[in-house]
Every structure is written in structure tokens, then in C-alpha cells.
Coordinates of C-alpha atoms and ligand atoms in Angstrom, one line a residue:
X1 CA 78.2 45.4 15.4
X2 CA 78.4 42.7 18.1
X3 CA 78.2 43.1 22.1
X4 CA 81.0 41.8 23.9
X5 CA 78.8 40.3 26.7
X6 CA 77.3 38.2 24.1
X7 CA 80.1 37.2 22.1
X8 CA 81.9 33.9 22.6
X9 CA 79.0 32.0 23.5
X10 CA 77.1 29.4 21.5
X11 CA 74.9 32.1 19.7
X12 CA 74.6 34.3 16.5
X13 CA 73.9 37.8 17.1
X14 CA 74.4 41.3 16.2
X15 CA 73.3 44.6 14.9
X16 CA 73.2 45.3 10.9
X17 CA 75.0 48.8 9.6
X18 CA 73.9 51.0 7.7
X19 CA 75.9 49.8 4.8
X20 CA 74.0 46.4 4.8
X21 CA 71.2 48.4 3.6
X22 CA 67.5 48.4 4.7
X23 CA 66.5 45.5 6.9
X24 CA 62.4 46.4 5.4
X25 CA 63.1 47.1 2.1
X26 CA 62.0 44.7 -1.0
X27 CA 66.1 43.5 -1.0
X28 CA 65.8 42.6 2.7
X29 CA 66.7 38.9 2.0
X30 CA 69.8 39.6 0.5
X31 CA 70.3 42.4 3.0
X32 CA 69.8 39.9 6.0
X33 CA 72.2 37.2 4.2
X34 CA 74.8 39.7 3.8
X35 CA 74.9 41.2 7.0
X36 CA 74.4 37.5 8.5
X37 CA 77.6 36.0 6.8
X38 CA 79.7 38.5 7.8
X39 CA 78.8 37.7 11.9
X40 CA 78.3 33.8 11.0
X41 CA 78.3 31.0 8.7
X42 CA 75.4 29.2 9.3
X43 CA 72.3 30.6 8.8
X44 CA 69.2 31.1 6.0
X45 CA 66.6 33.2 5.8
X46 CA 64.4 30.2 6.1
X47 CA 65.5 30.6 9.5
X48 CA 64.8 34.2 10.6
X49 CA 61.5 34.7 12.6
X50 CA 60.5 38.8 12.6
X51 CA 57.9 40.3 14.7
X52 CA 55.8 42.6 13.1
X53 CA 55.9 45.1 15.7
X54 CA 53.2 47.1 16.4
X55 CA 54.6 49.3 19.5
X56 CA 53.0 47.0 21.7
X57 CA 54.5 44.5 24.4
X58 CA 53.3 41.0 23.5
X59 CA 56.0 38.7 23.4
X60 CA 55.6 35.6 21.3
X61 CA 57.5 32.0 21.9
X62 CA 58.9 30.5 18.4
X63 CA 57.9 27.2 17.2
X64 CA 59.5 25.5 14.7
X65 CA 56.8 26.1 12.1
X66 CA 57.5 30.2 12.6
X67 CA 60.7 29.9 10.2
X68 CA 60.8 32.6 7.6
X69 CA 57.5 34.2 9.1
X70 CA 56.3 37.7 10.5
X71 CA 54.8 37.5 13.7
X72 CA 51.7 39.3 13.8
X73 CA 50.7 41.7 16.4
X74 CA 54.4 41.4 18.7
X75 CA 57.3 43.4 19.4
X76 CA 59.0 40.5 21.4
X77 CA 60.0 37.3 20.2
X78 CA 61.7 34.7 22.4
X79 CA 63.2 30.7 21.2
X80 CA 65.3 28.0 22.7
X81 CA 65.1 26.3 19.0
X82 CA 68.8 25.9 17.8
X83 CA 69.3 27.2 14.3
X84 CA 66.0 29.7 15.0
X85 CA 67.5 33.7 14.1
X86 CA 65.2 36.4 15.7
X87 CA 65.0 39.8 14.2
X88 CA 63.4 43.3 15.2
X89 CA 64.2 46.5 13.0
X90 CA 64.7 49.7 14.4
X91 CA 65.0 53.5 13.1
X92 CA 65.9 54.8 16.7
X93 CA 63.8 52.6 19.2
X94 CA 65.8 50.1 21.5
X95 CA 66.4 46.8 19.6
X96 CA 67.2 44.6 22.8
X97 CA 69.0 40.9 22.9
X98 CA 68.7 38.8 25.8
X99 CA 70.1 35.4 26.4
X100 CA 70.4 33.0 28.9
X101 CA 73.2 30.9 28.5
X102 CA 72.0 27.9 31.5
X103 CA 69.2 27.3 29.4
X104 CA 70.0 27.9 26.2
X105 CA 66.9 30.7 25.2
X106 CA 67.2 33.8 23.6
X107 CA 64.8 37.1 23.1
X108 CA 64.8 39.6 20.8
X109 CA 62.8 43.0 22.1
X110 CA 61.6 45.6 19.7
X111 CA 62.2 48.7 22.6
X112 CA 59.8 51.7 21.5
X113 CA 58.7 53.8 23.9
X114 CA 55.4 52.9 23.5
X115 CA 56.5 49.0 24.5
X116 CA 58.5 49.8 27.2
X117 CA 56.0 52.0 28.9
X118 CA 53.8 49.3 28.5
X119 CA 56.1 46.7 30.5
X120 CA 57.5 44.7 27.2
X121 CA 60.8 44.2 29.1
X122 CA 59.4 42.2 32.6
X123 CA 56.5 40.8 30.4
X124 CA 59.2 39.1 28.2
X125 CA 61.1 37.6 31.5
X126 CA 58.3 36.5 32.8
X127 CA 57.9 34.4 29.7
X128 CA 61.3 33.5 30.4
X129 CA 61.3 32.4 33.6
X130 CA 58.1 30.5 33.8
X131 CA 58.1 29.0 30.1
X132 CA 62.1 27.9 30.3
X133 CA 63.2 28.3 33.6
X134 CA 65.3 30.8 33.7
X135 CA 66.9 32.7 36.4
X136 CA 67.1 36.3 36.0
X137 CA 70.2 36.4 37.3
X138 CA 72.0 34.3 34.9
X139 CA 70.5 36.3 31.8
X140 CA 72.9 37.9 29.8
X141 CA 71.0 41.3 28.2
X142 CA 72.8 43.3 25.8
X143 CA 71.4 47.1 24.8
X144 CA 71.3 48.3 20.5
X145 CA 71.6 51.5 19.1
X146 CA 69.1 53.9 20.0
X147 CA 67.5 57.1 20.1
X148 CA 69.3 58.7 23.2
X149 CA 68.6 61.2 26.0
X150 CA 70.9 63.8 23.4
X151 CA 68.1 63.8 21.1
X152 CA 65.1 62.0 21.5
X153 CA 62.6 64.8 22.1
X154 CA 59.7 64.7 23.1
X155 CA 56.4 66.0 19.8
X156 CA 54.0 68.3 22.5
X157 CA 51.1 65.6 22.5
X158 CA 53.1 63.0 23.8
X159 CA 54.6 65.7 26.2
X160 CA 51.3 66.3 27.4
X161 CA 50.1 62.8 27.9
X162 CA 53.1 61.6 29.9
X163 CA 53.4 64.8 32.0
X164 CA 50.8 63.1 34.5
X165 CA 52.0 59.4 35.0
X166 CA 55.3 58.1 36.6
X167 CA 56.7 58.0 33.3
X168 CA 58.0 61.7 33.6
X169 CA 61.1 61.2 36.2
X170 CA 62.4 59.8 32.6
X171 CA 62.2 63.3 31.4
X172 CA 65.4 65.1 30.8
X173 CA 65.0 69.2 30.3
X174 CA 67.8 70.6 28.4
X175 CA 67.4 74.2 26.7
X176 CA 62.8 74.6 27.3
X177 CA 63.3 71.1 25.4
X178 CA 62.0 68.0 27.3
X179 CA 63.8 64.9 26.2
X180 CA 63.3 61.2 26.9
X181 CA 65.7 58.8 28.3
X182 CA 64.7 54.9 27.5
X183 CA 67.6 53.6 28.3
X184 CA 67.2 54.5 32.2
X185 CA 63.3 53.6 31.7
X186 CA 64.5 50.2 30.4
X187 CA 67.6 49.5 32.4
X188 CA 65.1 49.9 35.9
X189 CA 63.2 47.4 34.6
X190 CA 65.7 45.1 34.0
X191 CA 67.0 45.7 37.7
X192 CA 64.0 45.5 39.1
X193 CA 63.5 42.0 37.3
X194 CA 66.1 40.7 39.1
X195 CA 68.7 41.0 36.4
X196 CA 72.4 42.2 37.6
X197 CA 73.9 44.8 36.2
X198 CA 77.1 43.2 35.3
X199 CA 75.4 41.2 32.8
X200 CA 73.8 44.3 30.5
X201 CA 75.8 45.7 28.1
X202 CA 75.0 48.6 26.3
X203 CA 77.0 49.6 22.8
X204 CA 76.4 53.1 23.8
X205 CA 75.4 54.4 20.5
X206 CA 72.5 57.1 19.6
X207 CA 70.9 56.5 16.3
X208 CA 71.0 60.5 15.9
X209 CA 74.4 60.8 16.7
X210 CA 75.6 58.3 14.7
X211 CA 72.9 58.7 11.3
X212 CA 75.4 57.5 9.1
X213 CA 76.0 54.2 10.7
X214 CA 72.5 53.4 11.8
X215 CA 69.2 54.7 10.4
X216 CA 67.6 57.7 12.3
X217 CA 63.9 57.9 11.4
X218 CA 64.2 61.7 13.5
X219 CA 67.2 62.4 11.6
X220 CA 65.0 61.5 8.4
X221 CA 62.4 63.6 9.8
X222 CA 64.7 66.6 9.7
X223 CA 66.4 65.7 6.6
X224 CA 63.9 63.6 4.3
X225 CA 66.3 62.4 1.8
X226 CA 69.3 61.7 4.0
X227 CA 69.0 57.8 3.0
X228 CA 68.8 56.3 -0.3
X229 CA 65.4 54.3 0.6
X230 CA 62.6 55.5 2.7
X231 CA 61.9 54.8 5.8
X232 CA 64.6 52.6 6.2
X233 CA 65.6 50.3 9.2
X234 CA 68.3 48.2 10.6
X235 CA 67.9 44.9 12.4
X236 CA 69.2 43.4 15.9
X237 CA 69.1 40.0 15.5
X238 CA 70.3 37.1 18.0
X239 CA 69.6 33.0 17.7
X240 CA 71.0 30.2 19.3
X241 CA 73.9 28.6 17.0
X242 CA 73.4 24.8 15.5
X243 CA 76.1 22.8 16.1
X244 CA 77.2 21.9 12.8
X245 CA 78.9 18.6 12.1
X246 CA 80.7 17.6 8.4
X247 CA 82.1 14.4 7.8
X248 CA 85.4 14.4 6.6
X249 CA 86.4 12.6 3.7
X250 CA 89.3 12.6 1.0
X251 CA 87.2 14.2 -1.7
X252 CA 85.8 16.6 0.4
X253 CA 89.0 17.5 2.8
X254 CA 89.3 21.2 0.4
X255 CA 85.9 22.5 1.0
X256 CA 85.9 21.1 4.8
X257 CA 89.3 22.9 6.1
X258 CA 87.6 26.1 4.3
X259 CA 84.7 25.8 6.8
X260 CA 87.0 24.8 9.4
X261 CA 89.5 28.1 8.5
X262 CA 86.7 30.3 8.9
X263 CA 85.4 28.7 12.4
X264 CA 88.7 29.8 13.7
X265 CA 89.1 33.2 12.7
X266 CA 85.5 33.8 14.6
X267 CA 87.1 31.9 17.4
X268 CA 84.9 28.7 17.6
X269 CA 86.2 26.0 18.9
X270 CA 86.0 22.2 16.9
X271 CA 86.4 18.6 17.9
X272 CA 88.6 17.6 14.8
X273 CA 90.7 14.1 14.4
X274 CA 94.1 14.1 14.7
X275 CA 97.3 12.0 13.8
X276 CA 96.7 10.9 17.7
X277 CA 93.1 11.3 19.3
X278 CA 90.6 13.7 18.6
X279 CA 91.5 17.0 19.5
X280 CA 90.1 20.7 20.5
X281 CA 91.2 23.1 18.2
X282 CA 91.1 26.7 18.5
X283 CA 93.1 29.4 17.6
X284 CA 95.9 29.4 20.5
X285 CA 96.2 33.7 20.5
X286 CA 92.7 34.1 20.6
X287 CA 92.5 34.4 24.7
X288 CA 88.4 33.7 24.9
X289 CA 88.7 30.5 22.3
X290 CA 91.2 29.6 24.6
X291 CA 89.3 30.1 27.8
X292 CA 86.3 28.3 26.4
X293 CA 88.3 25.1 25.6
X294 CA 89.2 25.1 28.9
X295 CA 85.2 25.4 30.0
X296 CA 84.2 22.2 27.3
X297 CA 86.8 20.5 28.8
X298 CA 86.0 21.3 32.4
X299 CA 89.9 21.9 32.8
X300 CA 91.6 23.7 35.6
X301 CA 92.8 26.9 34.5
X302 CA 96.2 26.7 35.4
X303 CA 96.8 23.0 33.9
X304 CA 98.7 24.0 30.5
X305 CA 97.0 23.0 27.0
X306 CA 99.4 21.8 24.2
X307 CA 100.1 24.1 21.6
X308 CA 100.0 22.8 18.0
X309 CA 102.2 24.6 15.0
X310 CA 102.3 24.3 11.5
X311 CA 106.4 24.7 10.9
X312 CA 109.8 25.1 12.9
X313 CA 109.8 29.0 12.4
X314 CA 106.5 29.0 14.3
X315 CA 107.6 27.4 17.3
X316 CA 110.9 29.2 17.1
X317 CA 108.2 32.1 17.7
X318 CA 106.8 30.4 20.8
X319 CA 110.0 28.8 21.9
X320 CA 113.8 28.9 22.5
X321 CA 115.2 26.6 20.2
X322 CA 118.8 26.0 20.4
X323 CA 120.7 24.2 17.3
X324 CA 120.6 21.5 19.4
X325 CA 117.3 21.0 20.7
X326 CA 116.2 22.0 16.8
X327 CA 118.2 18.6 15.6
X328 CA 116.1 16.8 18.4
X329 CA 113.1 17.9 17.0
X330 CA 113.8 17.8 13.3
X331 CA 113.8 14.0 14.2
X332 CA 110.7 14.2 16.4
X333 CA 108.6 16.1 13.8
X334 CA 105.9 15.9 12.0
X335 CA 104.4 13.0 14.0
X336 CA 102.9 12.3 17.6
X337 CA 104.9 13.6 19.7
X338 CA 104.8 16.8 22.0
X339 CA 108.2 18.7 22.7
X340 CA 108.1 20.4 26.2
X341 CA 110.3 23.4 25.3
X342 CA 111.3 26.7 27.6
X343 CA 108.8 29.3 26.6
X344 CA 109.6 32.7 24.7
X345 CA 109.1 35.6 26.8
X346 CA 105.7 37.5 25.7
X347 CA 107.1 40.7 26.6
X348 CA 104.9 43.9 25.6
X349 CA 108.0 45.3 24.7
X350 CA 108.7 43.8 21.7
X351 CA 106.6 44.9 18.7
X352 CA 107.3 42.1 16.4
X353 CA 105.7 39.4 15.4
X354 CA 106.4 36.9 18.6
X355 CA 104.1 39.6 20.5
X356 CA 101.1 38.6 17.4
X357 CA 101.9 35.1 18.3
X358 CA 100.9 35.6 21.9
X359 CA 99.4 31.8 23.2
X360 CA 97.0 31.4 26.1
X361 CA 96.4 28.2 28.0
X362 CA 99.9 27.7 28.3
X363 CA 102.8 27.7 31.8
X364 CA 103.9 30.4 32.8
X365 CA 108.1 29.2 31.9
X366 CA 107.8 26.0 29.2
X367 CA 105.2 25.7 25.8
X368 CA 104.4 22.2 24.9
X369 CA 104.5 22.3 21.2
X370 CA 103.9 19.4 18.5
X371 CA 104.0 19.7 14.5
X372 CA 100.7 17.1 13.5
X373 CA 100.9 14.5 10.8
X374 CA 97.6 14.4 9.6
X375 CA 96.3 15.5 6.3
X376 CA 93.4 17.9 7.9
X377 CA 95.4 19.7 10.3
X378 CA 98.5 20.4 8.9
X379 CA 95.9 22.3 6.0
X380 CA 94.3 23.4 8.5
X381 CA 97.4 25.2 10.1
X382 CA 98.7 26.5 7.1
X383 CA 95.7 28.4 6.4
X384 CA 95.1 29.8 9.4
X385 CA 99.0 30.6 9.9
X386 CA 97.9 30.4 13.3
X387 CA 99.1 27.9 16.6
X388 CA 96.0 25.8 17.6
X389 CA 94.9 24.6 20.6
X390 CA 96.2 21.1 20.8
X391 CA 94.1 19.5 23.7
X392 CA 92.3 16.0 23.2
X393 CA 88.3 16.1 23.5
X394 CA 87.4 15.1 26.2
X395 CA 86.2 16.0 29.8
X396 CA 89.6 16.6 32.1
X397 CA 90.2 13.2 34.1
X398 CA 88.1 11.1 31.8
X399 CA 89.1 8.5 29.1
X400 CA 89.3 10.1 25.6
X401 CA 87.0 8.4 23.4
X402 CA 87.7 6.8 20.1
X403 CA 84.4 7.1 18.5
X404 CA 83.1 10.8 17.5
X405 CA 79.5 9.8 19.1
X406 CA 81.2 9.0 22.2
X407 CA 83.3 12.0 22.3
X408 CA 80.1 13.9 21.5
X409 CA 78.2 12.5 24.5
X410 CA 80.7 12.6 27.0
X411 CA 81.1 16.9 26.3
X412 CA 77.5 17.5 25.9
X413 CA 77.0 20.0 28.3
X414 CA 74.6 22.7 27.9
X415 CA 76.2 25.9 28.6
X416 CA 80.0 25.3 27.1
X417 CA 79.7 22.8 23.6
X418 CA 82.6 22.9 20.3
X419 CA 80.6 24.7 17.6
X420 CA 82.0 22.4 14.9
X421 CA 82.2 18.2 14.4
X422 CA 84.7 17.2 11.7
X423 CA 83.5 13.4 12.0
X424 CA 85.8 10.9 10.8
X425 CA 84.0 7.9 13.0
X426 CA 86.4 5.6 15.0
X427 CA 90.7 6.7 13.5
X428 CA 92.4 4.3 12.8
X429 CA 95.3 5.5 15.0
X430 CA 94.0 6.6 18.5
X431 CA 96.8 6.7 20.8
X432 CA 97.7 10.3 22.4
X433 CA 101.0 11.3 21.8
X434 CA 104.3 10.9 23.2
X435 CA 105.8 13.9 25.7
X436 CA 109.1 14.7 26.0
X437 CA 110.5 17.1 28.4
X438 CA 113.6 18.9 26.2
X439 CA 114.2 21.9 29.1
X440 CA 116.9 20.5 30.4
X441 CA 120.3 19.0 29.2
X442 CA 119.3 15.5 28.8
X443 CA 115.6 15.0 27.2
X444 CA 113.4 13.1 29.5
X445 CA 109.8 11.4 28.3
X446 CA 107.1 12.4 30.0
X447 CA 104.4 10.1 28.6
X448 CA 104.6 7.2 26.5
X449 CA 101.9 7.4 23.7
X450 CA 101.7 5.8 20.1
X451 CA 105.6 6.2 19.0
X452 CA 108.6 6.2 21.1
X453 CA 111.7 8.0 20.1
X454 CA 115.4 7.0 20.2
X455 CA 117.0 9.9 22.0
Ligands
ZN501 ZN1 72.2 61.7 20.1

């Protein structure tokens, strides 16, 4: 299960099911890898860093060298090492994932009672702010499963012990039971750290409620053999993503769209080459790809991205092709040149296909569509079946670069970077493309790039 607050940025995270299995048990490894894969790509268990968690609030900053390693003695763990994967388990206490996206740092919070009481939450912010300089009110916090006010009662002792400190306006009385509700006890001290409201996300979710899809160490309690290990937990995990980069080859062009395929289904965005210059690609009907291409590229919103598509009958989906205009670009495609064509309605009404193939990025009355000659990317389009963001990489206004290591300095940028380098080097070609306005009667070229047509 992910948090949308936290998807959609450069980060792996996400809470493991049930159906993973036990993130403590003697499998744990290839519970981890399992449950990994299916949120991301790009990670081994090398990489994981777990705190042992000892219903304390010490918070420990990763080094490189605490790879594959239990932290001793913490319940917090906090990095701003790409590649790095933190992981606390929980059976009912608040797992807790924090991230600042200006700096680039992430936390993972194991939320007992016990830690939160004892201040885990502003302890770990602190760290935050005065270790990486971050500013409360650019954090991003997102809230796990959890025990909840429903059902998290309260055992007599503890009762008793909390009855005389501040702790007990977290009470909730319900039926001569007193229950306990951390997620008000942990959302004040988020407030009160200076974090805004619109940036926590909670899933929602009790672990009681929900026993089947999360473990419940009270629901154990009640029903000892409810789960098919004891004692078992699940993990909230969150890390900072690497940016990986392959170089492209002939032998290796197979295995590389594979990578590439899966990078756009999970709506990453890569700097690929093209049959003209290197180019953004993203999956055009995925509307937060879409908007982050348009945040690497510092674009203005309404200036209208390119749309690339693998065949005819998918930009007959996108646009209104005549027999005509169809003639025109029979001659214009597959190559580099961009057909500015009167858009297809997206109307919610229809409940076919052209409402699946719903484009972002794109004017509100014309689509500029383009069928790529290039080895990579026409594979690329046939097996994603999907249109792709056609936009070159670069920063809007600037030059496009030829060289991939140009390209990559001119976007670095810490907050909004491609999560995936196909590196070719310097093209060979490395002109953009020709334009060519076919809305009206007689087709008019917009921009002269690498091939002029005869029209
Ligand atoms: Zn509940």
C-alpha cells in the first residue's frame, strides 16, 4: 500500500500486506524482495537499514556503512543516502514516513506508544532540521496502519500510569472501556513542529479492523493462531530512489526497453534518445508523469508537450484524421516530424477506448503527434501500447544538449530529476524535428528541423 502524498516523487516507499508474509520471520529477505519489486525495481536487501526498536525515541542518521544492518537501540531512522531503503515493522503501532522533498531526506518512525509519549516524532525533526536543513514546512509526512481509537485499549497498568500525566486528554471512553488514540497524540506533534496539515496523509486503516490485511498483535492476542507465523509483522519502508542509468546498445536494446516498459507503467519519467534529440518520455495518460515532466523541464503549464504514438489507429484515438490529412501523414511518418492535428474531444461520455487514451500536457483544441523512427522507442511504444510524452530534455528556453552528460547537468535539480538515463552518448542525428501545422486546409510548417517535407 502506497500514500498518495508520497507517490510521484523521487522515492521508494510503502507498506508490505499481509500476503507478503512476515517482515521478522527467518524468510524476511525474500519477504522484503517480494514486497519491494512489486512498489519498485531497484532495490536489494543489501540496501535496507532496520531499527531494532526498542519502544524508545532515539533516532539514528544512516551512513553508508549501515546497509543490510539492524540498528541497535532506535525506533527512528533518518538518510539522505540515495539507494538507502529504511524499514520499521509493526503489529499495530504507527509505522510513520516522512520526507522532505527540498532536501532530498527521508525518516522512517517506528510509532508505539511508548515512543511517541516519549517525543520520537519532534526528536526526529529536530534531527531533521538541524542535521539537513530542513524546513518543517516543506516535509511531506505520510501516517501507516495502526492500532486505532476503535480498538486500541488500554491493559489496567498502563491505565493507571497514564491517568496522572497530560497524556490522558488522548483517552477515548467508549462502553467503562478507556481507549487510546495515537494518531491525535502524534498528529499534535507534528502541528506543533511546524509541519502543515496539508502535507500528512494518513491511509486511514486500523490494524484490528483490517487483521487480514495487516498483522494485529491485539487481534493475535485474542485469537493466538489467527496467522500462520507467530508474532508476525509488516514493514513501512521509504528511501530515496537512485537514479539509474543503462547504456543502450544493440545487444542489449531487449533487456533495456524491458526496464524502460516497466519505468512507465510506475509512471517514472526517462531521458531516452530519439530519432531527433533526446527526449522526456512518460506515459502521456498518466496525469502526474505528465505534470512532473513539466516540473524537470521547468515548463509552463499551459505550453503544450508533443505527444508521441506507436501507429495510425493510435493517433486516430487522439486525433481527427480525415482521409486526407491520413495521406499527408502516411508520407510524413515514421520519421522527425510532428503533425499538429485538431484534437479528439475527451468527453466523459464516451466509454470507449478514446476516453483510456486520455493525454495530459496537451492544448485545449489541437494534439501534436509524431510516429518516432528509432529502434528504442518505437519498442518501446509497442510495449507499453501507450502515447508517450514526446518533449526534448532540456530546461524550457535553453539549448538541448547533444551529449547525455550535458543533458544530465543542465536538469539536475534537486527536487524534480528523470528516474531513468538510457545513455547513448553524443546521436548521431541531433536535430529536433520538423512541425507542421495540418489544422487547416492548406498544411503550414511550423519549425524547420532535421527533414523537410514536400507538401
Ligand atoms: Zn479498529
Amino acid at each position: 500500500m502506497q500514500l498518495k502524498n508520497l507517490q510521484n516523487h523521487n522515492i521508494i516507499h510503502g507498506f508490505s500486506e499481509t500476503s507478503f508474509g512476515s517482515m521478522v520471520s527467518k524468510k524476511r529477505d525474500n519477504a522484503v524482495v517480494k514486497f519491494l519489486e512489486s512498489v519498485s525495481h531497484k532495490v536489494a536487501v543489501r540496501d535496507i537499514v532496520w531499527a531494532q526498536q526498542v519502544f524508545g525515541s532515539k533516532v539514528h542518521i544512516c551512513k553508508e556503512s549501515d546497509g543490510g544492518k539492524i540498528i541497535k537501540g532506535v525506533d527512528g531512522l533518518i538518510t539522505n543516502i540515495p539507494g538507502q531503503i529504511l524499514a520499521v515493522v509493526s503489529a499495530d503501532c504507527m509505522p510513520i514516513l516522512i520526507f522532505d522533498p527540498v532536501n532530498n531526506v527521508v525518516a522512517a518512525l517506528h510509532g508505539s506508544r511508548k515512543s511517541l509519549i516519549s517525543g520520537i516524532v519532534p526528536k526526529a525533526l529536530a534531527k531533521m532540521v538541524s542535521r539537513f536543513n530542513s524546513k518543517p514546512r516543506d516535509i511531506l509526512v505520510g501516517i501507516g496502519p495502526h492500532i486505532r481509537k476503535c480498538h486500541y485499549w488500554l491493559k489496567p497498568k498502563t491505565h493507571r500510569r497514564l491517568q496522572s500525566t497530560s497524556f490522558k486528554k488522548y483517552f477515548v471512553n467508549k462502553k467503562g472501556k478507556t481507549y487510546f488514540d495515537l494518531k491525535k497524540l502524534a498528529l499534535r506533534d507534528f502541528l506543533t513542529s511546524g509541519i502543515q496539515k496539508k502535507n500528512i496523509q494518513d491511509c486511514g486503516i486500523c490494524t484490528f479492523c483490517d487483521h487480514r490485511r495487516y498483522f494485529s498483535a491485539r487481534k493475535e492476542e485474542k485469537r493466538p493462531y489467527i496467522y500462520k507465523t507467530k508474532h508476525p509483522r509488516f514493514a513501512g519502508f521509504i528511501g530515496l530512489k537512485t537514479v539509474l542509468t543503462l547504456k543502450l546498445s544493440n545487444k542489449n536494446i531487449d533487456s533495456v526497453v524491458k526496464i524502460a516498459e516497466r519505468a512507465v507503467k510506475e509512471g517514472e519519467i526517462i531521458v531516452a534518445p530519439t530519432d531527433t534529440v533526446y527526449g522526456l518520455l512518460a506515459d502521456a495518460t498518466n496525469k502526474e508523469a505528465v505534470e512532473r515532466v513539466f516540473q524537470i523541464k521547468k515548463r509552463r503549464k499551459n505550453k503544450a508537450i508533443s505527444v508521441l504514438v506507436k501507429d495510425l489507429k493510435m493517433a486516430k484515438q487522439l486525433a481527427v484524421i480525415d482521409k486526407k490529412t491520413e495521406g499527408v501523414l502516411k508520407e510524413l511518418w515514421p520519421g522527425a516530424m510532428t503533425a499538429v492535428l485538431k484534437r479528439k474531444t475527451q468527453s466523459s461520455k464516451f466509454k470507449t477506448k478514446t476516453q483510456n487514451l486520455k493525454v495530459y500536457g496537451i492544448a485545449k483544441k489541437t494534439i501534436a503527434l509524431r510516429i518516432p523512427d528509432h529502434k528504442f522507442v518505437k519498442k518501446l511504444l509497442e510495449k507499453t501500447d501507450k502515447p508517450l510524452t514526446g518533449t526534448s530534455a532540456n530546461i524550457s528556453g535553453e539549448p538541448s544538449p547533444a551529449h547525455i552528460k550535458e543533458i544530465i547537468s543542465q536538469l539536475k535539480d534537486k527536487e524534480y530529476f528523470p528516474d531513468l538515463i538510457i545513455d547513448v552518448g553524443r546521436p548521431k542525428k541531433n536535430l529536433p524535428s520538423t512541425v507542421v501545422d495540418l489544422t487547416k486546409a492548406k498544411p503550414k510548417i511550423l519549425r524547420k528541423g532535421s527533414k523537410i517535407p514536400k507538401l
